[in-house]
mmCIF file of C-alpha atoms in Angstrom:
data_model
loop_
_atom_site.group_PDB
_atom_site.id
_atom_site.type_symbol
_atom_site.label_atom_id
_atom_site.label_comp_id
_atom_site.label_asym_id
_atom_site.label_seq_id
_atom_site.Cartn_x
_atom_site.Cartn_y
_atom_site.Cartn_z
ATOM 1 C CA UNK A 77 0.000 0.000 0.000
ATOM 2 C CA UNK A 78 1.540 3.321 -1.084
ATOM 3 C CA UNK A 79 0.509 5.958 1.409
ATOM 4 C CA UNK A 80 2.611 8.848 0.202
ATOM 5 C CA UNK A 81 5.188 9.412 -2.471
ATOM 6 C CA UNK A 82 8.687 10.213 -1.295
ATOM 7 C CA UNK A 83 9.238 13.935 -1.226
ATOM 8 C CA UNK A 84 11.577 16.217 0.739
ATOM 9 C CA UNK A 85 9.941 17.289 3.973
ATOM 10 C CA UNK A 86 8.592 20.779 3.561
ATOM 11 C CA UNK A 87 6.391 23.030 5.588
ATOM 12 C CA UNK A 88 3.267 21.251 4.291
ATOM 13 C CA UNK A 89 0.531 19.603 6.259
ATOM 14 C CA UNK A 90 -3.037 18.680 5.414
ATOM 15 C CA UNK A 91 -5.555 16.719 7.480
ATOM 16 C CA UNK A 92 -8.359 14.969 5.618
ATOM 17 C CA UNK A 93 -11.563 13.365 6.908
ATOM 18 C CA UNK A 94 -13.938 10.937 5.293
ATOM 19 C CA UNK A 95 -17.001 12.707 6.702
ATOM 20 C CA UNK A 96 -18.187 16.311 6.575
ATOM 21 C CA UNK A 97 -17.382 18.786 9.329
ATOM 22 C CA UNK A 98 -14.136 17.052 10.313
ATOM 23 C CA UNK A 99 -15.822 13.839 11.391
ATOM 24 C CA UNK A 100 -15.104 10.188 10.729
ATOM 25 C CA UNK A 101 -11.769 8.704 9.782
ATOM 26 C CA UNK A 102 -8.879 11.177 9.868
ATOM 27 C CA UNK A 103 -5.475 11.132 8.149
ATOM 28 C CA UNK A 104 -2.592 13.581 8.068
ATOM 29 C CA UNK A 105 -0.288 14.107 5.093
ATOM 30 C CA UNK A 106 2.897 16.100 4.676
ATOM 31 C CA UNK A 107 3.510 15.054 1.070
ATOM 32 C CA UNK A 108 1.496 14.084 -1.959
ATOM 33 C CA UNK A 109 -1.204 11.423 -2.012
ATOM 34 C CA UNK A 110 -1.794 9.792 -5.366
ATOM 35 C CA UNK A 111 -4.917 7.851 -4.400
ATOM 36 C CA UNK A 112 -6.732 8.309 -1.115
ATOM 37 C CA UNK A 113 -8.594 5.056 -1.710
ATOM 38 C CA UNK A 114 -5.318 3.169 -1.415
ATOM 39 C CA UNK A 115 -5.142 4.586 2.093
ATOM 40 C CA UNK A 116 -8.448 2.916 2.887
ATOM 41 C CA UNK A 117 -10.481 6.109 2.647
ATOM 42 C CA UNK A 118 -13.307 6.124 0.139
ATOM 43 C CA UNK A 119 -13.293 9.878 -0.435
ATOM 44 C CA UNK A 120 -12.378 13.148 1.278
ATOM 45 C CA UNK A 121 -15.434 14.984 2.580
ATOM 46 C CA UNK A 122 -13.775 17.679 4.698
ATOM 47 C CA UNK A 123 -10.220 18.870 5.266
ATOM 48 C CA UNK A 124 -7.976 21.312 7.078
ATOM 49 C CA UNK A 125 -4.886 22.783 5.455
ATOM 50 C CA UNK A 126 -2.537 23.314 8.374
ATOM 51 C CA UNK A 127 0.522 24.452 6.457
ATOM 52 C CA UNK A 128 1.490 25.330 2.909
ATOM 53 C CA UNK A 129 -0.532 25.492 -0.273
ATOM 54 C CA UNK A 130 -1.930 22.354 -1.897
ATOM 55 C CA UNK A 131 -3.792 21.332 -5.012
ATOM 56 C CA UNK A 132 -6.622 18.802 -4.895
ATOM 57 C CA UNK A 133 -7.782 16.650 -7.831
ATOM 58 C CA UNK A 134 -11.039 14.984 -8.693
ATOM 59 C CA UNK A 135 -9.365 11.724 -9.783
ATOM 60 C CA UNK A 136 -6.390 9.622 -8.742
ATOM 61 C CA UNK A 137 -2.884 10.373 -10.033
ATOM 62 C CA UNK A 138 -3.529 14.116 -10.124
ATOM 63 C CA UNK A 139 -6.109 14.071 -12.919
ATOM 64 C CA UNK A 140 -9.439 15.746 -13.558
ATOM 65 C CA UNK A 141 -10.695 18.963 -12.001
ATOM 66 C CA UNK A 142 -8.112 20.698 -9.878
ATOM 67 C CA UNK A 143 -8.515 23.259 -7.114
ATOM 68 C CA UNK A 144 -6.141 25.243 -4.942
ATOM 69 C CA UNK A 145 -6.239 24.635 -1.184
ATOM 70 C CA UNK A 146 -4.733 27.252 1.093
ATOM 71 C CA UNK A 147 -4.474 27.345 4.851
ATOM 72 C CA UNK A 148 -7.854 27.106 6.507
ATOM 73 C CA UNK A 149 -10.873 24.916 7.180
ATOM 74 C CA UNK A 150 -12.969 23.275 4.469
ATOM 75 C CA UNK A 151 -15.925 21.638 6.214
ATOM 76 C CA UNK A 152 -17.729 20.410 3.079
ATOM 77 C CA UNK A 153 -17.164 19.726 -0.611
ATOM 78 C CA UNK A 154 -18.710 23.068 -1.422
ATOM 79 C CA UNK A 155 -15.937 24.794 0.495
ATOM 80 C CA UNK A 156 -13.134 23.534 -1.686
ATOM 81 C CA UNK A 157 -14.545 22.672 -5.061
ATOM 82 C CA UNK A 158 -14.912 25.227 -7.806
ATOM 83 C CA UNK A 159 -18.050 26.900 -8.979
ATOM 84 C CA UNK A 160 -21.596 25.681 -9.361
ATOM 85 C CA UNK A 161 -21.223 24.254 -12.824
ATOM 86 C CA UNK A 162 -19.018 21.330 -11.918
ATOM 87 C CA UNK A 163 -20.448 19.222 -9.196
ATOM 88 C CA UNK A 164 -17.167 17.771 -8.044
ATOM 89 C CA UNK A 165 -17.850 15.667 -5.041
ATOM 90 C CA UNK A 166 -14.558 13.844 -5.102
ATOM 91 C CA UNK A 167 -11.048 14.617 -4.043
ATOM 92 C CA UNK A 168 -9.025 11.476 -4.662
ATOM 93 C CA UNK A 169 -5.487 12.848 -4.992
ATOM 94 C CA UNK A 170 -3.652 15.924 -3.762
ATOM 95 C CA UNK A 171 -0.146 17.348 -3.557
ATOM 96 C CA UNK A 172 1.776 20.304 -2.160
ATOM 97 C CA UNK A 173 2.437 23.294 -4.421
ATOM 98 C CA UNK A 174 6.148 23.400 -3.863
ATOM 99 C CA UNK A 175 7.001 26.644 -5.619
ATOM 100 C CA UNK A 176 4.305 28.639 -3.829
ATOM 101 C CA UNK A 177 6.910 29.881 -1.372
ATOM 102 C CA UNK A 178 8.704 31.908 -4.053
ATOM 103 C CA UNK A 179 9.058 35.429 -2.781
ATOM 104 C CA UNK A 180 8.103 36.793 -6.178
ATOM 105 C CA UNK A 181 5.626 35.240 -8.568
ATOM 106 C CA UNK A 182 5.862 36.223 -12.182
ATOM 107 C CA UNK A 183 4.213 34.957 -15.343
ATOM 108 C CA UNK A 184 3.446 36.105 -18.877
ATOM 109 C CA UNK A 185 0.184 35.485 -20.664
ATOM 110 C CA UNK A 186 -0.054 35.439 -24.461
ATOM 111 C CA UNK A 187 -2.952 36.047 -26.793
ATOM 112 C CA UNK A 188 -2.191 33.061 -29.039
ATOM 113 C CA UNK A 189 -0.798 29.557 -28.730
ATOM 114 C CA UNK A 190 2.955 28.925 -28.518
ATOM 115 C CA UNK A 191 3.701 32.237 -26.785
ATOM 116 C CA UNK A 192 2.688 34.459 -29.679
ATOM 117 C CA UNK A 193 0.487 37.503 -30.116
ATOM 118 C CA UNK A 194 -0.109 40.232 -27.567
ATOM 119 C CA UNK A 195 1.452 39.578 -24.180
ATOM 120 C CA UNK A 196 1.030 40.819 -20.625
ATOM 121 C CA UNK A 197 3.288 40.250 -17.644
ATOM 122 C CA UNK A 198 1.641 39.437 -14.298
ATOM 123 C CA UNK A 199 3.155 39.763 -10.835
ATOM 124 C CA UNK A 200 0.039 40.528 -8.792
ATOM 125 C CA UNK A 201 -3.546 39.320 -8.375
ATOM 126 C CA UNK A 202 -6.056 40.102 -11.134
ATOM 127 C CA UNK A 203 -9.715 39.459 -10.309
ATOM 128 C CA UNK A 204 -10.557 40.772 -13.786
ATOM 129 C CA UNK A 205 -8.022 40.564 -16.592
ATOM 130 C CA UNK A 206 -10.326 42.683 -18.721
ATOM 131 C CA UNK A 207 -10.288 45.440 -16.113
ATOM 132 C CA UNK A 208 -6.495 45.476 -16.434
ATOM 133 C CA UNK A 209 -6.727 46.022 -20.177
ATOM 134 C CA UNK A 210 -6.558 42.450 -21.474
ATOM 135 C CA UNK A 211 -8.965 42.635 -24.371
ATOM 136 C CA UNK A 212 -10.261 39.100 -24.680
ATOM 137 C CA UNK A 213 -11.703 36.579 -22.302
ATOM 138 C CA UNK A 214 -9.220 33.946 -23.396
ATOM 139 C CA UNK A 215 -5.529 33.248 -22.931
ATOM 140 C CA UNK A 216 -3.782 31.356 -25.716
ATOM 141 C CA UNK A 217 -0.644 30.295 -23.855
ATOM 142 C CA UNK A 218 1.413 31.257 -20.829
ATOM 143 C CA UNK A 219 4.829 31.001 -19.264
ATOM 144 C CA UNK A 220 5.428 30.968 -15.492
ATOM 145 C CA UNK A 221 8.855 32.434 -14.755
ATOM 146 C CA UNK A 222 8.691 32.045 -10.977
ATOM 147 C CA UNK A 223 6.269 30.950 -8.302
ATOM 148 C CA UNK A 224 2.764 29.607 -8.807
ATOM 149 C CA UNK A 225 -0.546 31.004 -10.012
ATOM 150 C CA UNK A 226 -4.136 29.874 -10.203
ATOM 151 C CA UNK A 227 -6.081 30.833 -13.315
ATOM 152 C CA UNK A 228 -9.879 30.887 -13.336
ATOM 153 C CA UNK A 229 -12.409 30.612 -16.109
ATOM 154 C CA UNK A 230 -14.538 33.556 -14.939
ATOM 155 C CA UNK A 231 -13.875 36.946 -13.288
ATOM 156 C CA UNK A 232 -13.650 37.172 -9.531
ATOM 157 C CA UNK A 233 -11.901 33.817 -9.107
ATOM 158 C CA UNK A 234 -14.806 31.643 -10.217
ATOM 159 C CA UNK A 235 -15.221 28.578 -12.381
ATOM 160 C CA UNK A 236 -12.633 26.055 -13.547
ATOM 161 C CA UNK A 237 -9.240 26.422 -11.923
ATOM 162 C CA UNK A 238 -5.854 25.798 -13.501
ATOM 163 C CA UNK A 239 -2.850 25.625 -11.207
ATOM 164 C CA UNK A 240 0.235 26.934 -13.019
ATOM 165 C CA UNK A 241 3.683 26.424 -11.518
ATOM 166 C CA UNK A 242 7.156 27.296 -12.715
ATOM 167 C CA UNK A 243 8.189 23.742 -11.752
ATOM 168 C CA UNK A 244 5.779 22.013 -14.174
ATOM 169 C CA UNK A 245 6.380 21.705 -17.918
ATOM 170 C CA UNK A 246 9.358 24.022 -17.422
ATOM 171 C CA UNK A 247 6.747 26.673 -16.663
ATOM 172 C CA UNK A 248 5.469 26.609 -20.262
ATOM 173 C CA UNK A 249 1.841 26.032 -21.208
ATOM 174 C CA UNK A 250 1.715 26.318 -24.956
ATOM 175 C CA UNK A 251 -1.988 25.805 -25.534
ATOM 176 C CA UNK A 252 -5.108 25.412 -23.417
ATOM 177 C CA UNK A 253 -4.917 21.614 -23.538
ATOM 178 C CA UNK A 254 -1.765 21.931 -21.452
ATOM 179 C CA UNK A 255 -3.555 24.029 -18.805
ATOM 180 C CA UNK A 256 -4.992 20.887 -17.256
ATOM 181 C CA UNK A 257 -6.503 17.541 -18.167
ATOM 182 C CA UNK A 258 -9.990 19.021 -17.759
ATOM 183 C CA UNK A 259 -9.409 22.144 -19.875
ATOM 184 C CA UNK A 260 -11.916 22.364 -22.687
ATOM 185 C CA UNK A 261 -11.512 25.997 -23.711
ATOM 186 C CA UNK A 262 -8.848 28.707 -23.384
ATOM 187 C CA UNK A 263 -11.295 30.888 -21.403
ATOM 188 C CA UNK A 264 -9.477 32.571 -18.509
ATOM 189 C CA UNK A 265 -10.757 35.772 -16.939
ATOM 190 C CA UNK A 266 -9.016 36.039 -13.559
ATOM 191 C CA UNK A 267 -5.581 35.043 -12.264
ATOM 192 C CA UNK A 268 -3.948 35.260 -8.864
ATOM 193 C CA UNK A 269 -0.728 34.213 -7.162
ATOM 194 C CA UNK A 270 -0.519 31.236 -4.839
ATOM 195 C CA UNK A 271 1.598 31.964 -1.802
ATOM 196 C CA UNK A 272 2.375 30.322 1.484
ATOM 197 C CA UNK B 75 3.441 45.747 -24.269
ATOM 198 C CA UNK B 76 2.423 47.913 -21.347
ATOM 199 C CA UNK B 77 -1.249 47.733 -20.606
ATOM 200 C CA UNK B 78 -3.030 50.329 -18.551
ATOM 201 C CA UNK B 79 -6.504 50.390 -17.139
ATOM 202 C CA UNK B 80 -8.483 52.119 -19.874
ATOM 203 C CA UNK B 81 -11.018 53.705 -17.529
ATOM 204 C CA UNK B 82 -9.929 53.739 -13.902
ATOM 205 C CA UNK B 83 -12.741 55.845 -12.445
ATOM 206 C CA UNK B 84 -15.892 54.503 -13.961
ATOM 207 C CA UNK B 85 -18.497 55.252 -15.225
ATOM 208 C CA UNK B 86 -20.362 52.016 -14.672
ATOM 209 C CA UNK B 87 -21.991 49.875 -17.276
ATOM 210 C CA UNK B 88 -23.515 46.423 -17.156
ATOM 211 C CA UNK B 89 -25.440 44.563 -19.858
ATOM 212 C CA UNK B 90 -27.852 41.854 -18.743
ATOM 213 C CA UNK B 91 -29.652 39.171 -20.773
ATOM 214 C CA UNK B 92 -32.627 37.029 -19.911
ATOM 215 C CA UNK B 93 -31.099 33.939 -21.538
ATOM 216 C CA UNK B 94 -27.768 32.171 -21.101
ATOM 217 C CA UNK B 95 -24.785 32.934 -23.337
ATOM 218 C CA UNK B 96 -25.864 36.523 -23.992
ATOM 219 C CA UNK B 97 -29.063 35.582 -25.784
ATOM 220 C CA UNK B 98 -32.632 36.760 -25.520
ATOM 221 C CA UNK B 99 -33.767 40.130 -24.247
ATOM 222 C CA UNK B 100 -30.909 42.564 -23.516
ATOM 223 C CA UNK B 101 -30.774 45.655 -21.289
ATOM 224 C CA UNK B 102 -28.010 48.066 -20.380
ATOM 225 C CA UNK B 103 -27.652 49.790 -17.025
ATOM 226 C CA UNK B 104 -25.318 52.524 -15.816
ATOM 227 C CA UNK B 105 -26.835 52.799 -12.330
ATOM 228 C CA UNK B 106 -28.572 50.584 -9.832
ATOM 229 C CA UNK B 107 -31.560 48.374 -10.631
ATOM 230 C CA UNK B 108 -33.780 47.582 -7.682
ATOM 231 C CA UNK B 109 -35.957 45.003 -9.410
ATOM 232 C CA UNK B 110 -35.237 43.612 -12.852
ATOM 233 C CA UNK B 111 -38.783 42.268 -13.023
ATOM 234 C CA UNK B 112 -40.091 45.812 -13.038
ATOM 235 C CA UNK B 113 -38.070 46.272 -16.214
ATOM 236 C CA UNK B 114 -40.053 43.434 -17.783
ATOM 237 C CA UNK B 115 -37.293 40.854 -17.437
ATOM 238 C CA UNK B 116 -38.099 37.743 -15.460
ATOM 239 C CA UNK B 117 -34.523 37.040 -14.378
ATOM 240 C CA UNK B 118 -30.904 37.625 -15.436
ATOM 241 C CA UNK B 119 -29.334 34.513 -16.952
ATOM 242 C CA UNK B 120 -26.123 36.000 -18.363
ATOM 243 C CA UNK B 121 -24.358 39.350 -18.171
ATOM 244 C CA UNK B 122 -21.371 41.395 -19.214
ATOM 245 C CA UNK B 123 -19.772 43.930 -16.913
ATOM 246 C CA UNK B 124 -18.442 46.553 -19.303
ATOM 247 C CA UNK B 125 -17.195 49.061 -16.766
ATOM 248 C CA UNK B 126 -16.792 49.387 -13.019
ATOM 249 C CA UNK B 127 -17.440 46.936 -10.224
ATOM 250 C CA UNK B 128 -20.975 45.856 -9.305
ATOM 251 C CA UNK B 129 -22.740 43.784 -6.715
ATOM 252 C CA UNK B 130 -25.594 41.448 -7.652
ATOM 253 C CA UNK B 131 -28.348 40.262 -5.294
ATOM 254 C CA UNK B 132 -30.580 37.246 -5.223
ATOM 255 C CA UNK B 133 -33.693 39.255 -4.344
ATOM 256 C CA UNK B 134 -35.150 42.660 -5.157
ATOM 257 C CA UNK B 135 -34.129 45.769 -3.212
ATOM 258 C CA UNK B 136 -30.578 44.500 -2.704
ATOM 259 C CA UNK B 137 -31.463 41.598 -0.409
ATOM 260 C CA UNK B 138 -30.395 37.983 -0.107
ATOM 261 C CA UNK B 139 -27.192 36.435 -1.373
ATOM 262 C CA UNK B 140 -24.773 38.978 -2.772
ATOM 263 C CA UNK B 141 -21.867 38.558 -5.177
ATOM 264 C CA UNK B 142 -19.249 40.847 -6.613
ATOM 265 C CA UNK B 143 -19.229 41.379 -10.385
ATOM 266 C CA UNK B 144 -16.090 42.735 -11.986
ATOM 267 C CA UNK B 145 -15.339 43.510 -15.604
ATOM 268 C CA UNK B 146 -15.792 40.460 -17.811
ATOM 269 C CA UNK B 147 -18.241 37.991 -19.285
ATOM 270 C CA UNK B 148 -20.575 35.816 -17.216
ATOM 271 C CA UNK B 149 -22.300 33.445 -19.652
ATOM 272 C CA UNK B 150 -24.271 31.453 -17.045
ATOM 273 C CA UNK B 151 -25.467 31.612 -13.445
ATOM 274 C CA UNK B 152 -22.564 29.433 -12.427
ATOM 275 C CA UNK B 153 -20.172 32.116 -13.603
ATOM 276 C CA UNK B 154 -21.369 34.769 -11.200
ATOM 277 C CA UNK B 155 -22.951 33.063 -8.245
ATOM 278 C CA UNK B 156 -20.962 31.873 -5.272
ATOM 279 C CA UNK B 157 -19.990 28.360 -4.429
ATOM 280 C CA UNK B 158 -21.775 25.066 -4.812
ATOM 281 C CA UNK B 159 -23.676 25.187 -1.569
ATOM 282 C CA UNK B 160 -26.054 27.940 -2.491
ATOM 283 C CA UNK B 161 -27.856 27.268 -5.692
ATOM 284 C CA UNK B 162 -28.592 30.875 -6.470
ATOM 285 C CA UNK B 163 -30.272 31.000 -9.800
ATOM 286 C CA UNK B 164 -31.580 34.510 -9.461
ATOM 287 C CA UNK B 165 -30.167 37.960 -9.819
ATOM 288 C CA UNK B 166 -33.039 40.349 -9.318
ATOM 289 C CA UNK B 167 -31.266 43.541 -8.224
ATOM 290 C CA UNK B 168 -27.792 44.999 -8.679
ATOM 291 C CA UNK B 169 -25.884 48.220 -8.094
ATOM 292 C CA UNK B 170 -22.477 49.794 -8.736
ATOM 293 C CA UNK B 171 -19.833 49.624 -6.007
ATOM 294 C CA UNK B 172 -19.063 53.301 -5.940
ATOM 295 C CA UNK B 173 -16.077 53.343 -3.607
ATOM 296 C CA UNK B 174 -14.238 50.603 -5.495
ATOM 297 C CA UNK B 175 -12.211 53.282 -7.270
ATOM 298 C CA UNK B 176 -10.426 54.311 -4.068
ATOM 299 C CA UNK B 177 -6.725 54.252 -4.748
ATOM 300 C CA UNK B 178 -6.130 52.634 -1.385
ATOM 301 C CA UNK B 179 -8.413 50.158 0.295
ATOM 302 C CA UNK B 180 -8.048 49.701 4.010
ATOM 303 C CA UNK B 181 -10.047 47.864 6.638
ATOM 304 C CA UNK B 182 -9.617 46.430 10.120
ATOM 305 C CA UNK B 183 -10.985 43.091 11.247
ATOM 306 C CA UNK B 184 -11.695 42.323 14.905
ATOM 307 C CA UNK B 185 -11.901 39.066 16.766
ATOM 308 C CA UNK B 186 -15.086 39.986 18.659
ATOM 309 C CA UNK B 187 -18.263 41.963 18.097
ATOM 310 C CA UNK B 188 -18.318 45.765 18.419
ATOM 311 C CA UNK B 189 -14.692 46.185 17.315
ATOM 312 C CA UNK B 190 -13.158 44.428 20.288
ATOM 313 C CA UNK B 191 -10.544 41.723 20.799
ATOM 314 C CA UNK B 192 -7.556 41.049 18.583
ATOM 315 C CA UNK B 193 -7.380 43.175 15.466
ATOM 316 C CA UNK B 194 -5.645 43.044 12.098
ATOM 317 C CA UNK B 195 -5.380 45.759 9.484
ATOM 318 C CA UNK B 196 -5.849 44.772 5.832
ATOM 319 C CA UNK B 197 -4.752 46.686 2.743
ATOM 320 C CA UNK B 198 -4.103 43.825 0.341
ATOM 321 C CA UNK B 199 -5.705 40.578 -0.837
ATOM 322 C CA UNK B 200 -5.752 37.621 1.542
ATOM 323 C CA UNK B 201 -6.761 34.251 0.042
ATOM 324 C CA UNK B 202 -6.180 32.737 3.476
ATOM 325 C CA UNK B 203 -6.507 34.845 6.604
ATOM 326 C CA UNK B 204 -5.085 31.959 8.613
ATOM 327 C CA UNK B 205 -1.957 31.935 6.466
ATOM 328 C CA UNK B 206 -1.510 35.602 7.385
ATOM 329 C CA UNK B 207 -1.600 34.773 11.074
ATOM 330 C CA UNK B 208 -5.276 35.298 11.883
ATOM 331 C CA UNK B 209 -5.898 32.504 14.353
ATOM 332 C CA UNK B 210 -9.560 31.745 13.940
ATOM 333 C CA UNK B 211 -11.840 31.083 11.023
ATOM 334 C CA UNK B 212 -14.258 33.776 12.124
ATOM 335 C CA UNK B 213 -14.351 37.565 12.185
ATOM 336 C CA UNK B 214 -16.408 39.199 14.913
ATOM 337 C CA UNK B 215 -16.690 42.696 13.463
ATOM 338 C CA UNK B 216 -14.962 44.985 10.994
ATOM 339 C CA UNK B 217 -14.456 48.575 9.983
ATOM 340 C CA UNK B 218 -13.773 49.687 6.409
ATOM 341 C CA UNK B 219 -11.739 52.888 6.463
ATOM 342 C CA UNK B 220 -11.513 53.327 2.704
ATOM 343 C CA UNK B 221 -12.471 51.515 -0.459
ATOM 344 C CA UNK B 222 -14.373 48.275 -0.758
ATOM 345 C CA UNK B 223 -13.669 44.634 0.067
ATOM 346 C CA UNK B 224 -15.313 41.287 -0.494
ATOM 347 C CA UNK B 225 -15.181 38.801 2.357
ATOM 348 C CA UNK B 226 -15.657 35.070 1.752
ATOM 349 C CA UNK B 227 -16.747 32.250 4.006
ATOM 350 C CA UNK B 228 -13.968 29.860 2.927
ATOM 351 C CA UNK B 229 -10.295 30.189 1.905
ATOM 352 C CA UNK B 230 -9.429 30.896 -1.708
ATOM 353 C CA UNK B 231 -12.389 33.220 -2.297
ATOM 354 C CA UNK B 232 -15.107 30.588 -2.002
ATOM 355 C CA UNK B 233 -18.512 30.372 -0.373
ATOM 356 C CA UNK B 234 -20.781 33.162 0.823
ATOM 357 C CA UNK B 235 -19.686 36.641 -0.146
ATOM 358 C CA UNK B 236 -20.076 39.813 1.864
ATOM 359 C CA UNK B 237 -19.460 43.113 0.096
ATOM 360 C CA UNK B 238 -18.048 45.650 2.562
ATOM 361 C CA UNK B 239 -17.812 49.314 1.597
ATOM 362 C CA UNK B 240 -16.652 52.378 3.457
ATOM 363 C CA UNK B 241 -19.810 54.107 2.168
ATOM 364 C CA UNK B 242 -22.237 51.695 3.884
ATOM 365 C CA UNK B 243 -23.095 51.808 7.602
ATOM 366 C CA UNK B 244 -20.331 54.389 7.943
ATOM 367 C CA UNK B 245 -17.981 51.522 7.153
ATOM 368 C CA UNK B 246 -18.825 49.779 10.444
ATOM 369 C CA UNK B 247 -20.048 46.190 10.680
ATOM 370 C CA UNK B 248 -20.445 45.493 14.363
ATOM 371 C CA UNK B 249 -21.551 41.865 14.231
ATOM 372 C CA UNK B 250 -22.030 39.191 11.609
ATOM 373 C CA UNK B 251 -25.714 39.987 11.193
ATOM 374 C CA UNK B 252 -24.615 43.320 9.721
ATOM 375 C CA UNK B 253 -22.370 41.593 7.166
ATOM 376 C CA UNK B 254 -25.398 40.918 4.969
ATOM 377 C CA UNK B 255 -29.028 39.884 5.135
ATOM 378 C CA UNK B 256 -27.990 36.292 4.361
ATOM 379 C CA UNK B 257 -25.211 36.042 6.975
ATOM 380 C CA UNK B 258 -25.830 33.155 9.326
ATOM 381 C CA UNK B 259 -22.387 32.800 10.910
ATOM 382 C CA UNK B 260 -19.308 35.007 11.423
ATOM 383 C CA UNK B 261 -17.205 32.541 9.398
ATOM 384 C CA UNK B 262 -14.818 34.462 7.105
ATOM 385 C CA UNK B 263 -11.607 32.907 5.821
ATOM 386 C CA UNK B 264 -10.547 35.044 2.841
ATOM 387 C CA UNK B 265 -10.827 38.739 2.004
ATOM 388 C CA UNK B 266 -9.815 40.788 -1.010
ATOM 389 C CA UNK B 267 -10.083 44.324 -2.283
ATOM 390 C CA UNK B 268 -12.580 45.344 -4.939
ATOM 391 C CA UNK B 269 -11.067 47.694 -7.452
ATOM 392 C CA UNK B 270 -12.009 49.166 -10.771
#
């Protein structure tokens, strides 16, 4: 039974429960979990992030819908899943976001695929890209130079989430299909940094 | 390319549609709407914020669930309502957030009601109050000195939203029942500024 994958000890800790409101079976993790069912837990129904930033996934092996988890209490599915449209009621795998402790987060978004077209450098939080002068509601490609970001389908940090880290894919996401296994369109309307 | 905010100080403009994906009957507003049904529209099913920041409400006369609306496209309910738990499928009234153009936003949160107990001054965005050193998952009271903020029930800008403006109640919110007509607990775990 593989409980956790080997990973350098970092300042990460998450406690998960198999019932809502921090009831039922309880397990603590300080590194990634590829399949909570292999730990004898059918699903995660509530959780507490004690330290660090994490990303949760709908399916095992870090696939499907993804959602950022920062320090705090998540008593029900509704507290950690995305927006209304996607009734995720599963969190089967999760992992720390290792580069979220970068002092400075910096990324560039591009209008077209393969880092072409108009571009815009981000180093802050943007609840509305359009309000900052980005003309369309889509992002063709992006490059994360340092740190980690979460991109959202809709303004105000709503809808599908895509976790973008400088450590993954060499920080390059050349088309929307590389944004995440669940990405079906290049629609991105808000972006923010992920920080410890 | 350097992008600048094309219109930092308003005016405000929102276009609402009575069908999803910007179909059906269409109306433009540049000021508040107390009851969309009095405009002959049964409900709002999609919308575009063209300028400024707005707040939408579940019921007429600015009551019920509230949610911040920043520049961008909201093709379905799921794009502008809150989290999964509250199946808001109505936006009956809405209004501009007039103080969102403050250059600096500043507020103080307090552990207890009536601005007592531990306090913490905010002038930035906080996806996790706990990560910033706020020990509990609740806020007893708050005072908005300048600008406007949106407070969320859960970390990462999820769950119930409470729009807090320096222009309302003299900026003072002495207990959770003053956070909004839908507030049922003082639970607040993330807070961010609202800006044009």
